[in-house]
XYZ file of C-alpha atoms in Angstrom:
585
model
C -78.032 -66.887 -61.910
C -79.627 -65.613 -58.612
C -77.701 -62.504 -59.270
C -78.480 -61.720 -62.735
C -82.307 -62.358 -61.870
C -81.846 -59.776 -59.270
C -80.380 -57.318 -61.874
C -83.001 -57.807 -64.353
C -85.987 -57.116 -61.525
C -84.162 -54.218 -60.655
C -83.760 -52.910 -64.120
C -87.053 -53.426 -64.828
C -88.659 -51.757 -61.602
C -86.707 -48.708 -62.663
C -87.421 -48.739 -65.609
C -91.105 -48.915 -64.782
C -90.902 -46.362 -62.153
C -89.404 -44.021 -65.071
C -92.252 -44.566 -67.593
C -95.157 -43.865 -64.907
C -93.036 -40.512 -64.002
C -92.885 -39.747 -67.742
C -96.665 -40.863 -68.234
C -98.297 -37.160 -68.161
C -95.051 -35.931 -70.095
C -95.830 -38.582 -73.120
C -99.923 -37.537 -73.064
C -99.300 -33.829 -73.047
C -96.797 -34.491 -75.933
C -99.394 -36.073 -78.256
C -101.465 -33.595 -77.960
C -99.026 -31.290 -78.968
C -98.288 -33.497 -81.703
C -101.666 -34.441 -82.756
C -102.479 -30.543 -82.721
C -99.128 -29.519 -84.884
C -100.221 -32.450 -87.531
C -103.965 -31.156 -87.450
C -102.260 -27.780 -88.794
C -100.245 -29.260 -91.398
C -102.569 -31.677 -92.807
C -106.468 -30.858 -91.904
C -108.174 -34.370 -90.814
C -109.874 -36.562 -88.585
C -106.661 -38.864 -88.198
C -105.124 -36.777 -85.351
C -108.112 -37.217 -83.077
C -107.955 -40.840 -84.008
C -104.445 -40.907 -83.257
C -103.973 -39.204 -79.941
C -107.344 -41.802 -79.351
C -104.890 -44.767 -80.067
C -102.226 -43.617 -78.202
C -104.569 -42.829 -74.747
C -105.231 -46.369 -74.718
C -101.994 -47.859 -75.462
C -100.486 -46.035 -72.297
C -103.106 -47.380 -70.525
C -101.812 -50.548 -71.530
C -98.312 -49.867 -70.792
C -98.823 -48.134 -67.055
C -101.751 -51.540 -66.576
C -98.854 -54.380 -67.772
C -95.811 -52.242 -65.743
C -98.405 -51.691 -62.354
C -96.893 -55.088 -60.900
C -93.147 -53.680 -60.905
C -94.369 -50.848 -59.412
C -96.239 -52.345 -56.290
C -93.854 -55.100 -55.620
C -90.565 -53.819 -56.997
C -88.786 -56.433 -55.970
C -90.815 -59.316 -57.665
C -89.478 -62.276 -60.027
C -89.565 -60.857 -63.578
C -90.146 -64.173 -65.492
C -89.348 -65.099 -68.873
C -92.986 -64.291 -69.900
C -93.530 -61.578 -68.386
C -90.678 -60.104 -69.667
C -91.884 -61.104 -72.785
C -94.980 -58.743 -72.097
C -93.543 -55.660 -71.077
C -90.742 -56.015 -74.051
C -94.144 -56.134 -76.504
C -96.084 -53.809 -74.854
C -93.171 -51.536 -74.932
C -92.696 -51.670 -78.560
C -96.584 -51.362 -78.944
C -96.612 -47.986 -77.362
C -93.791 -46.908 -80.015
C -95.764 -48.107 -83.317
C -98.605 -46.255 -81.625
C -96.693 -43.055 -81.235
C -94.878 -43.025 -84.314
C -97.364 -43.871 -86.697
C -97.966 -40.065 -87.011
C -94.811 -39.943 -88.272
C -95.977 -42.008 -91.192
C -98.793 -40.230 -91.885
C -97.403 -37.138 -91.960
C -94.683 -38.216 -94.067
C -96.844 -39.604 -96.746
C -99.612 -36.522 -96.510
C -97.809 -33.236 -94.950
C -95.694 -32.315 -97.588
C -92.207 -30.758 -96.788
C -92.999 -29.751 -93.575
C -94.568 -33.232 -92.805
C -91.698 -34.678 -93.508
C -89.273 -32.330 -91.354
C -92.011 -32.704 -88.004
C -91.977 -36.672 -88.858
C -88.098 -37.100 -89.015
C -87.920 -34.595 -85.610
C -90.465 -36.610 -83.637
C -89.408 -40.131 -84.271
C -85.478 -38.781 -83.662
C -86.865 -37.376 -80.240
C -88.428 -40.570 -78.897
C -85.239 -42.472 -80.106
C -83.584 -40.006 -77.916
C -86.097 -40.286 -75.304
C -86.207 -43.946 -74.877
C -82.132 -43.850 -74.817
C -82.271 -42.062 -72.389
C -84.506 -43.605 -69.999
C -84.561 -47.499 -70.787
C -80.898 -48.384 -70.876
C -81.130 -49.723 -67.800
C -82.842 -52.896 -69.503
C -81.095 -54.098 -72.388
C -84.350 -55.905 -73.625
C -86.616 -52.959 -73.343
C -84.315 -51.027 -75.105
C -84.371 -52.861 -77.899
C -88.236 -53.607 -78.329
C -88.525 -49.178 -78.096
C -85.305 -48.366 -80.348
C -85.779 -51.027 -82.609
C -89.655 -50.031 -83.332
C -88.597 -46.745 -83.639
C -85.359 -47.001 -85.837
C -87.933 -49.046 -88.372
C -89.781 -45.639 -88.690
C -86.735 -43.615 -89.098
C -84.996 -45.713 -91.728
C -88.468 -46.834 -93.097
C -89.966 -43.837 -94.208
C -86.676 -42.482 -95.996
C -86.444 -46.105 -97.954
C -90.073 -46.382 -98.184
C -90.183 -42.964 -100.165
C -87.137 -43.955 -102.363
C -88.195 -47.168 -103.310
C -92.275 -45.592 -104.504
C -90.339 -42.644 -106.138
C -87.463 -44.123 -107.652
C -85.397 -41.196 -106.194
C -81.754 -41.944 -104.972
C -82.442 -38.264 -102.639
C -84.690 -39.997 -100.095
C -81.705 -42.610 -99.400
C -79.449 -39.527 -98.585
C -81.978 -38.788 -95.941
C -81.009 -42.405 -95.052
C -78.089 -41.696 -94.400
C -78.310 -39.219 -92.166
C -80.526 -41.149 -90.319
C -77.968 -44.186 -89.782
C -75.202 -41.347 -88.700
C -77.887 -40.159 -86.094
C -78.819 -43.898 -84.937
C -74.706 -44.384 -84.478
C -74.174 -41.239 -82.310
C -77.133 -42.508 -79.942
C -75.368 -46.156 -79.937
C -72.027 -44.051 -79.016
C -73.724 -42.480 -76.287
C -75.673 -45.428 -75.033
C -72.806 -47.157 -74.548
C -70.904 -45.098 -72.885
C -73.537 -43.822 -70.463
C -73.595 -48.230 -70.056
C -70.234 -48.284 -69.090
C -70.533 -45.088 -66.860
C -72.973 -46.378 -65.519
C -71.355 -49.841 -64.622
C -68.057 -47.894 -63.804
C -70.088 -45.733 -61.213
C -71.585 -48.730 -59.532
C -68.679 -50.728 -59.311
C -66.281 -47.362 -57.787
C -69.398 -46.927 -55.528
C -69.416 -50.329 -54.059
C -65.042 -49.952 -53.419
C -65.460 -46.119 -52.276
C -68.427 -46.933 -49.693
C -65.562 -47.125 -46.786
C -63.386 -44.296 -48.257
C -66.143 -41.786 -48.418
C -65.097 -41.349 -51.848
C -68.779 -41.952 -53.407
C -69.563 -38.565 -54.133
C -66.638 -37.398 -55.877
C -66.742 -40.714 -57.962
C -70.499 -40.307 -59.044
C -69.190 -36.162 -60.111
C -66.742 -37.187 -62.176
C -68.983 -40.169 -64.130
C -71.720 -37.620 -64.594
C -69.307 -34.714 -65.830
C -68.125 -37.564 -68.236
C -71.169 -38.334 -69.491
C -72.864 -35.250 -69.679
C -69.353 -34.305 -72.063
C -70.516 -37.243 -74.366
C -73.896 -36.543 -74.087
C -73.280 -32.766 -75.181
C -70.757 -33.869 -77.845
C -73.437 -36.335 -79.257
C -76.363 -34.485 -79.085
C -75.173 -31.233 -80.469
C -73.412 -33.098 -83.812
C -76.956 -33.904 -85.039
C -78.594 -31.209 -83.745
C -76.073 -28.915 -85.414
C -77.193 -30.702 -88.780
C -81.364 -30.107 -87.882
C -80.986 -26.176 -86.889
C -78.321 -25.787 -90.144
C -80.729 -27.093 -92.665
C -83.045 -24.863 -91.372
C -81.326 -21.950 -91.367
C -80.625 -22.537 -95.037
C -84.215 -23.606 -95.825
C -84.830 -20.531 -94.068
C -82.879 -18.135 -96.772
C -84.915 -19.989 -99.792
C -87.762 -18.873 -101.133
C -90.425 -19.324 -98.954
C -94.295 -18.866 -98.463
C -95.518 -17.984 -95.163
C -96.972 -21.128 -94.596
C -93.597 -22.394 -95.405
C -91.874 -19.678 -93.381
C -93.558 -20.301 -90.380
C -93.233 -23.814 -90.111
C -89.459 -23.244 -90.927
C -89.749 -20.951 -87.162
C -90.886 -23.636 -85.548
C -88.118 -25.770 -85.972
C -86.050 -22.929 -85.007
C -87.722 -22.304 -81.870
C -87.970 -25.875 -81.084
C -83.739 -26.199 -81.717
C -83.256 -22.912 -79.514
C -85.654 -24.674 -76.606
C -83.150 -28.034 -77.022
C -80.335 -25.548 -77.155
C -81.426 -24.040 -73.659
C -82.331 -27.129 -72.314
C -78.646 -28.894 -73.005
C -76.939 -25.517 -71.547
C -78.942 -25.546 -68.862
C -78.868 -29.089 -67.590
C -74.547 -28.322 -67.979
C -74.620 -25.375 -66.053
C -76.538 -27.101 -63.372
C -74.297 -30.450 -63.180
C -71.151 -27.613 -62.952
C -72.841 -25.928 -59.751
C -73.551 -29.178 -58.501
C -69.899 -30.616 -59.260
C -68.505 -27.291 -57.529
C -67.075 -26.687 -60.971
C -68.424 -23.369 -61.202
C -66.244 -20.382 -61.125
C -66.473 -17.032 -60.799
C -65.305 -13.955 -62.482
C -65.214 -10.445 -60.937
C -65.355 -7.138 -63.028
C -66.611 -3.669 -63.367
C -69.945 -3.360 -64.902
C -72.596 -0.909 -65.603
C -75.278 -1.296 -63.330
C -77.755 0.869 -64.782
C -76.358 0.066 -68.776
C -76.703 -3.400 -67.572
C -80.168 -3.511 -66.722
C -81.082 -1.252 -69.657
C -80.211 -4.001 -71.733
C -82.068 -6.676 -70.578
C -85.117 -4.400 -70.400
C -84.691 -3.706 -73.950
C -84.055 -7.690 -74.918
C -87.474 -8.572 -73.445
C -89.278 -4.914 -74.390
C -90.490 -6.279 -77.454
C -91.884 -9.616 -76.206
C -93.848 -8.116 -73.411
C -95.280 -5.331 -75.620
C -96.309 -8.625 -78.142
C -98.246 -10.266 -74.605
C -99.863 -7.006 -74.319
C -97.820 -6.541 -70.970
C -95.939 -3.001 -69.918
C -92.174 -3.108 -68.670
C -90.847 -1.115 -66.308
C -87.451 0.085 -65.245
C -87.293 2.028 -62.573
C -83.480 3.075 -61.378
C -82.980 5.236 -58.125
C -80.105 7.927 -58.466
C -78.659 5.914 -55.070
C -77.601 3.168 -57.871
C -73.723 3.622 -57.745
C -72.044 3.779 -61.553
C -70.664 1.209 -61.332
C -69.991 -2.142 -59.019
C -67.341 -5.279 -58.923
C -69.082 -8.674 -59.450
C -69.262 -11.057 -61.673
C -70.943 -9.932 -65.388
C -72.116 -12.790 -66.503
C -73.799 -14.549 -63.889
C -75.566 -11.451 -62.546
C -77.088 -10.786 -66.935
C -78.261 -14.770 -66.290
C -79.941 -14.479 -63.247
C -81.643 -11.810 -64.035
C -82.216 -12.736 -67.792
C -84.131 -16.113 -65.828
C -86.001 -13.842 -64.011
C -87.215 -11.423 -66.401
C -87.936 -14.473 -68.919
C -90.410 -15.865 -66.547
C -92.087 -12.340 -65.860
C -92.937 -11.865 -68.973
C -93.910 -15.630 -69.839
C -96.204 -16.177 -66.777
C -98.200 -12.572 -67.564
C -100.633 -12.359 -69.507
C -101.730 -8.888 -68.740
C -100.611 -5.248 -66.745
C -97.012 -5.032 -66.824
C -93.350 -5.969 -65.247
C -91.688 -4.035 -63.303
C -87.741 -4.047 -62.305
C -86.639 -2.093 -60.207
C -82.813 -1.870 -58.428
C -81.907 -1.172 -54.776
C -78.633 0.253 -52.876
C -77.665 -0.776 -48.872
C -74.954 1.535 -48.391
C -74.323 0.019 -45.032
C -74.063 -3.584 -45.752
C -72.967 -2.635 -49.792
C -75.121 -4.679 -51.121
C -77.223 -4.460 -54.364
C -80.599 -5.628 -54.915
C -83.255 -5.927 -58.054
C -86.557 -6.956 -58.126
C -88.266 -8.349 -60.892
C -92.327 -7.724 -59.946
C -94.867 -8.865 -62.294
C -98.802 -9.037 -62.277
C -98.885 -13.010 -63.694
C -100.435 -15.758 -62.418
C -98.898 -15.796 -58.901
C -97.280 -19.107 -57.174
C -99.488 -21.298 -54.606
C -98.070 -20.724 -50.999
C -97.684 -24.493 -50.252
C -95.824 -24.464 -53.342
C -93.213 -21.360 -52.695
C -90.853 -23.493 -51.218
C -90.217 -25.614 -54.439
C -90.020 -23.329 -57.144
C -86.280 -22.827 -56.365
C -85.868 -27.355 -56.701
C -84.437 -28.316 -59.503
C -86.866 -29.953 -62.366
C -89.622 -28.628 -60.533
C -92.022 -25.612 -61.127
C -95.408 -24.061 -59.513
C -97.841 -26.511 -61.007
C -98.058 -29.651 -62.649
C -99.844 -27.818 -65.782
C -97.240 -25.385 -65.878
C -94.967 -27.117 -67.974
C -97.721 -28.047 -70.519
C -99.325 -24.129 -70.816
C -95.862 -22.087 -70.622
C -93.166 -24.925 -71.077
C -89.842 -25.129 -69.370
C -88.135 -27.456 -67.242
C -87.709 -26.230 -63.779
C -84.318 -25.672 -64.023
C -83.495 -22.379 -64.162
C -84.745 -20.967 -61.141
C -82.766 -23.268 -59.485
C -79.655 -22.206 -61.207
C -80.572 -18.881 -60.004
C -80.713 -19.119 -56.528
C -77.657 -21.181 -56.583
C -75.677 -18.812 -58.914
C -76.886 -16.010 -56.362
C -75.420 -18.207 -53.516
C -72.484 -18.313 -55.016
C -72.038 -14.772 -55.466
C -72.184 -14.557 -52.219
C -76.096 -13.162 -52.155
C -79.346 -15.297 -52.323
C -82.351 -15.165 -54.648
C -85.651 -15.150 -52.529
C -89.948 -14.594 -53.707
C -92.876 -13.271 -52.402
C -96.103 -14.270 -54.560
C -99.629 -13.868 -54.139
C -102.293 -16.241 -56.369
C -104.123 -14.388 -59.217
C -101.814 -10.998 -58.470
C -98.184 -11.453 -59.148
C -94.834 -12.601 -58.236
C -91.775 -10.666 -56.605
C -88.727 -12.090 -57.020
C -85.366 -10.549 -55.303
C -81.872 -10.992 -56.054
C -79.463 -9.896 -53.174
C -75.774 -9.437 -53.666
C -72.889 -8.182 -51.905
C -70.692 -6.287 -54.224
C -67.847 -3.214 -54.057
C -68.246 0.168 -55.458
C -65.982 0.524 -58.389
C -64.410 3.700 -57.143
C -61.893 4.041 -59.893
C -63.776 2.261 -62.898
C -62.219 2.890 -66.257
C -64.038 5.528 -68.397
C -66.201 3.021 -71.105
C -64.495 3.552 -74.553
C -66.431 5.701 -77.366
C -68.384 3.531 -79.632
C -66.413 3.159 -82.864
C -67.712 2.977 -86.191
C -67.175 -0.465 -87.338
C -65.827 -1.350 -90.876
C -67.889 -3.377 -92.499
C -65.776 -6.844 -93.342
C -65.860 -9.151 -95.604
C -65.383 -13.303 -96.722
C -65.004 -12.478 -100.390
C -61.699 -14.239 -102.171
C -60.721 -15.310 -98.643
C -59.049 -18.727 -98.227
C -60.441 -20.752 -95.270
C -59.130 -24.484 -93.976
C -61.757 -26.061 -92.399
C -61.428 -29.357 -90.981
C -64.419 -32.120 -89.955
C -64.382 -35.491 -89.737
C -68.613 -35.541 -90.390
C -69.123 -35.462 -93.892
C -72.840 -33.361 -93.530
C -70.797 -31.096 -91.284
C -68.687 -30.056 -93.986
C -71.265 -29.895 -96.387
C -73.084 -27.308 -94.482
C -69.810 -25.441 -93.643
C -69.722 -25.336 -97.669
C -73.238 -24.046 -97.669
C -73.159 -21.426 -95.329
C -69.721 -19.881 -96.070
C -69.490 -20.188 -99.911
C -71.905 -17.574 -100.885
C -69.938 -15.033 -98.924
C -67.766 -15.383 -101.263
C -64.680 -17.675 -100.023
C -63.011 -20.466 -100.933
C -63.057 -23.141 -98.987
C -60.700 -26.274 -98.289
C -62.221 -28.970 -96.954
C -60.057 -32.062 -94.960
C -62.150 -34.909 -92.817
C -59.366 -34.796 -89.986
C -56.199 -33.155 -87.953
C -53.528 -34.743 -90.109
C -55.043 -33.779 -93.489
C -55.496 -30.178 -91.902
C -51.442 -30.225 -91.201
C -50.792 -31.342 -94.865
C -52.960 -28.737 -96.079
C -51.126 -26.502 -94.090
C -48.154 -27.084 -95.696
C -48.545 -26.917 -99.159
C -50.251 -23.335 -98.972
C -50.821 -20.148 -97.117
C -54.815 -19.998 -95.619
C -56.645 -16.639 -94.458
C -58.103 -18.685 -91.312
C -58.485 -22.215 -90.055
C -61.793 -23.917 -88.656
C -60.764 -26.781 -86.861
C -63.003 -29.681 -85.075
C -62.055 -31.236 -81.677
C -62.583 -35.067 -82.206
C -61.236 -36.417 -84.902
C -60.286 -40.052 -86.534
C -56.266 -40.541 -87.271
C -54.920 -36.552 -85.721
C -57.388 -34.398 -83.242
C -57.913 -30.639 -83.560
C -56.145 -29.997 -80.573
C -52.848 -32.055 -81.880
C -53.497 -30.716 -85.597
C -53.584 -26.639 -84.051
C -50.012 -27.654 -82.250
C -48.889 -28.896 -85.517
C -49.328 -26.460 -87.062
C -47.932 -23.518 -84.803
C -44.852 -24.906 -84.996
C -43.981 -23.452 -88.385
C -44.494 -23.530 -92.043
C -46.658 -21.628 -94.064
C -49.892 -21.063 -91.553
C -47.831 -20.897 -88.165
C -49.593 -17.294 -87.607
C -52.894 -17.658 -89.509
C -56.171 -17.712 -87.082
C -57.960 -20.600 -85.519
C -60.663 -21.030 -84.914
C -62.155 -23.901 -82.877
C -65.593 -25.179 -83.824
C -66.565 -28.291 -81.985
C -69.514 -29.890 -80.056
C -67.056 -30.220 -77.413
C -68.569 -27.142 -75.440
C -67.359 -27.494 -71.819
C -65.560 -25.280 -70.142
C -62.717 -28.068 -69.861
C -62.597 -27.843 -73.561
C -62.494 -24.483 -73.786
C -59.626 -24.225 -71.938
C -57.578 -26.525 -73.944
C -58.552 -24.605 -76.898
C -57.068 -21.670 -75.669
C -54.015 -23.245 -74.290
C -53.520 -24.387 -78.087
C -53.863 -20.729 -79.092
C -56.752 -20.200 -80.793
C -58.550 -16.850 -81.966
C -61.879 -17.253 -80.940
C -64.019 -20.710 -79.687
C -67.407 -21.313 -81.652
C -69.775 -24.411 -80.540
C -72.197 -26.087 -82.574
C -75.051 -25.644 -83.335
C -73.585 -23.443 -86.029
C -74.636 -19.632 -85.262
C -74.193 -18.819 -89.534
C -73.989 -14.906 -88.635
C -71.370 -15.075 -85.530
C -69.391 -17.654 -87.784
C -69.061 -15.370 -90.426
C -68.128 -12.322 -88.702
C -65.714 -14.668 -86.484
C -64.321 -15.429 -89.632
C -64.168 -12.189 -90.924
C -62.356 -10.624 -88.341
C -59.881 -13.209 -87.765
C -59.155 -12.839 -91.605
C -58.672 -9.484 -91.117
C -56.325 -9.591 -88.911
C -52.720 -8.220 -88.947
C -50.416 -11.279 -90.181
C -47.465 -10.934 -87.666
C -46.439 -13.232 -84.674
C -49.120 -16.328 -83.363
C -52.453 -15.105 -82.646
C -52.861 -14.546 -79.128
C -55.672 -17.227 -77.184
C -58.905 -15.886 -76.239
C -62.082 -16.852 -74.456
């Protein structure tokens, strides 16, 4: 009993500490909230609202002060009582704009409402597992909102569509059980290995390989329902549409794209971190390289009002050995925040050559708002940026300058700044690379023939029943015909019994997975040379690689991409029908 007490103090202190860390995060949020409502319905409630919700974190940071202070203090049955209240009071506070915006902000009301109550389920998954009770007091206030409102709306209607809504919702609620659980046991695992591997010096390598676990779940669960959000809007996005319509429909878009970046970010760092990250080394381009990314962020500056620059010395050699993709991300990091944090005069990037030493240098210089000396040193920390406010005026996490610099270290080079308040930032990348003395001759652009879905036959296997559906809705008008099968042994019996122009397969599946279902079927019959194609939530680069030892033609993650699908599609249909497909990346 003495044990468990301890347990549930120190569960609860966490959890405390957690909530006052996250205390500006949840303010600057309503107000984001209360101003997106304002737009889409007009009122005085808002202002009421974000009112409400000031004063219930008061409450919550006043009642969690004593864990705080004294984090080692006897949480007692009343108390815990308290907190487990006052946590669910701060979640009927927050989400009651959901209701309101359901019941008064039409369409796109109803979209915001179902995002923002799915975010602070996610939210307080995320960062009150620790204590079972608390948990349950924030879920459970906010699961009545997300079922609610769908129910609620049937049941005043006397529409079955509502309860479809429903539905999704419950699917949703069971992926964040799914991952709850197993970040639980994780967790549990990793303390127990951690209390054996103290002697062994084993901790580390224990506490990599729970977090590379979890962050595989985490990916898996995360991107299955955000690949339903970002496809339903994509397809609200091709109907007919007024521009108040249209616009809203962008902001989910850009609001899936910044969760999208977020999740690949927070993977690529755990990799560096894990030593997981490897390393390619080819030819590339220097100055066709940089072109590029000057003319990806040309027409975002220009929008600012902000000039940029390339500026190219004839010193540059042709072409250099290092690694193409990392080199296009650091830089892309760098040139993102250029043009973000400047609001006016331009951005400059400019490329250096060290004969001597070979090594290769570009600065990205721009005219923004400059980075406090006492804060230069932790701009490069992970999670952390110039200023406090940052975050709230330019958003971002923090994270990818830190990827930089440790991409850059990796590479052999480092990523440094020089920044002055009020006139700019410099940032330099450094990296040692060869000449490419002998560097193949880059191939004449081809014309490219335009392809085609129409009267193709495509497999496509998915255990999620709204997965398929959207598969059906964003391949069918192209023209195909589609068979759908909800796992890997379906997908093998399909296989037999006729000839298919490509196969989309899934990774985890009930009764067969994708992985067993693609060896299946290259083993002969019918479809032992017709394309695969993997499309999965799985995304890391562990599942890649299986993929492509099961021989697939190309490896597609969700969120659904609609355009890159179909022309995946379309090429792999068009493909000559002789011998297995070769794997490829």
């Amino acid at each position: 009993m003495k044990r468990k007490a301890f347990m549930v103090t120190a569960d609860y202190a966490l959890v405390a500490q957690i909530r006052f860390r996250e205390l500006k995060t949840r303010v600057a949020l309503a107000g984001f909230i209360g101003a997106t409502a304002w737009v889409i319905t007009p009122s005085l409630w808002p202002l009421g609202w974000i009112a409400a919700v000031l004063v219930s974190q008061v409450v919550d940071w006043a009642v969690f002060r004593p864990l705080r202070q004294t984090p080692d203090m006897v949480v007692s049955r009343a108390y815990e009582v308290i907190c487990c209240l006052t946590a669910a009071l701060t979640v009927v506070v927050y989400s009651a704009m959901a209701a309101h915006l359901w019941f008064n902000g039409g369409e796109a009301g109803r979209l915001f409402a179902m995002i923002q109550v799915s975010g602070g389920l996610l939210h307080v998954c995320l960062h009150m597992y620790h204590a079972r009770a608390l948990l349950l007091s924030a879920a459970g206030a906010h699961a009545l909102y997300f079922l609610g409102l769908p129910v609620i709306e049937a049941v005043l209607t006397r529409s079955f569509a509502p309860l479809l809504l429903a539905v999704g919702c419950i699917l949703y609620l069971t992926h964040l059980v799914v991952a709850v659980r197993q970040n639980l046991a994780t967790t549990k695992a990793l303390k127990a290995a951690n209390r054996e591997a103290m002697e062994q010096g084993q901790r580390a390598e224990i506490a990599s390989a729970a977090k590379s676990d979890f962050l595989a779940v985490i990916s898996h669960e995360i991107r299955t329902p955000m690949n339903a959000v970002i496809s339903a809007a994509n397809l609200l996005r091709r109907t007919r549409l007024d521009p108040r319509q249209r616009e809203h429909v962008s902001m989910l878009m850009d609001a899936g794209d910044v969760l999208l970046g977020l999740l690949n970010d927070v993977l690529d760092f755990s990799k560096i971190e894990a030593g997981k990250m490897q390393l390619e080394v080819a030819d590339i381009d220097v100055r066709d390289r940089l072109r590029s990314l000057v003319r990806l962020w040309e027409q975002r500056a220009m929008a600012n009002g902000v000039r940029l620059r390339l500026d190219i010395p004839a010193t540059i050699p042709e072409a250099v050995r290092t690694d193409p993709l990392r080199f296009q991300q650091i830089l892309f990091n760098l040139m993102s925040n250029a043009v973000k944090f400047t609001e006016a005069g331009e951005v400059v990037v400019t490329a250096g050559w060290n004969p001597a030493s070979s090594r290769l240098s570009v600065e990205v210089r721009d005219t923004g708002v400059g980075i406090p000396a006492h804060r230069m040193d932790q701009v490069f920390n992970s999670f952390e940026q110039a200023d406090a406010g940052t975050t709230r005026r330019f958003g971002g996490t923090g994270l990818g300058l830190a990827i930089s610099r440790r991409l850059a270290q990796l590479m052999g080079g480092d990523l440094s700044v020089q920044s002055v308040v009020g006139q700019g930032s410099t940032f330099r990348l450094d990296l040692p690379v060869e000449v490419a003395v002998d560097a193949a001759p880059q191939p004449e652009r081809q014309t490219m023939v335009p392809l085609s879905l129409m009267g193709r036959s495509i497999l496509a296997a998915d255990d999620h029943e709204v997965n398929r559906r959207i598969l059906a809705l964003l391949l069918e008008p192209h023209g195909c015909r589609l068979t759908l099968v909800e796992n890997g042994a379906e997908a093998v019996e399909a296989a037999e019994l006729e000839r298919f122009d490509a196969v989309l397969m899934d990774m985890q599946m009930p009764v067969m997975d994708g992985l067993e279902a693609s060896r299946r079927i290259r083993l002969g019959g019918l479809n032992t040379d017709t394309p695969l194609i993997a499309l999965t939530a799985n995304a890391m680069d562990v599942h890649r690689a299986a993929w492509d030892a099961a021989g697939v033609h190309a490896f597609l993650t969700k969120p659904i991409d609609p355009t890159l699908l179909a022309q995946t599609l379309a090429e792999a249909c068009a493909l000559p029908r002789e011998g297995v497909v070769q794997a490829v990346a």
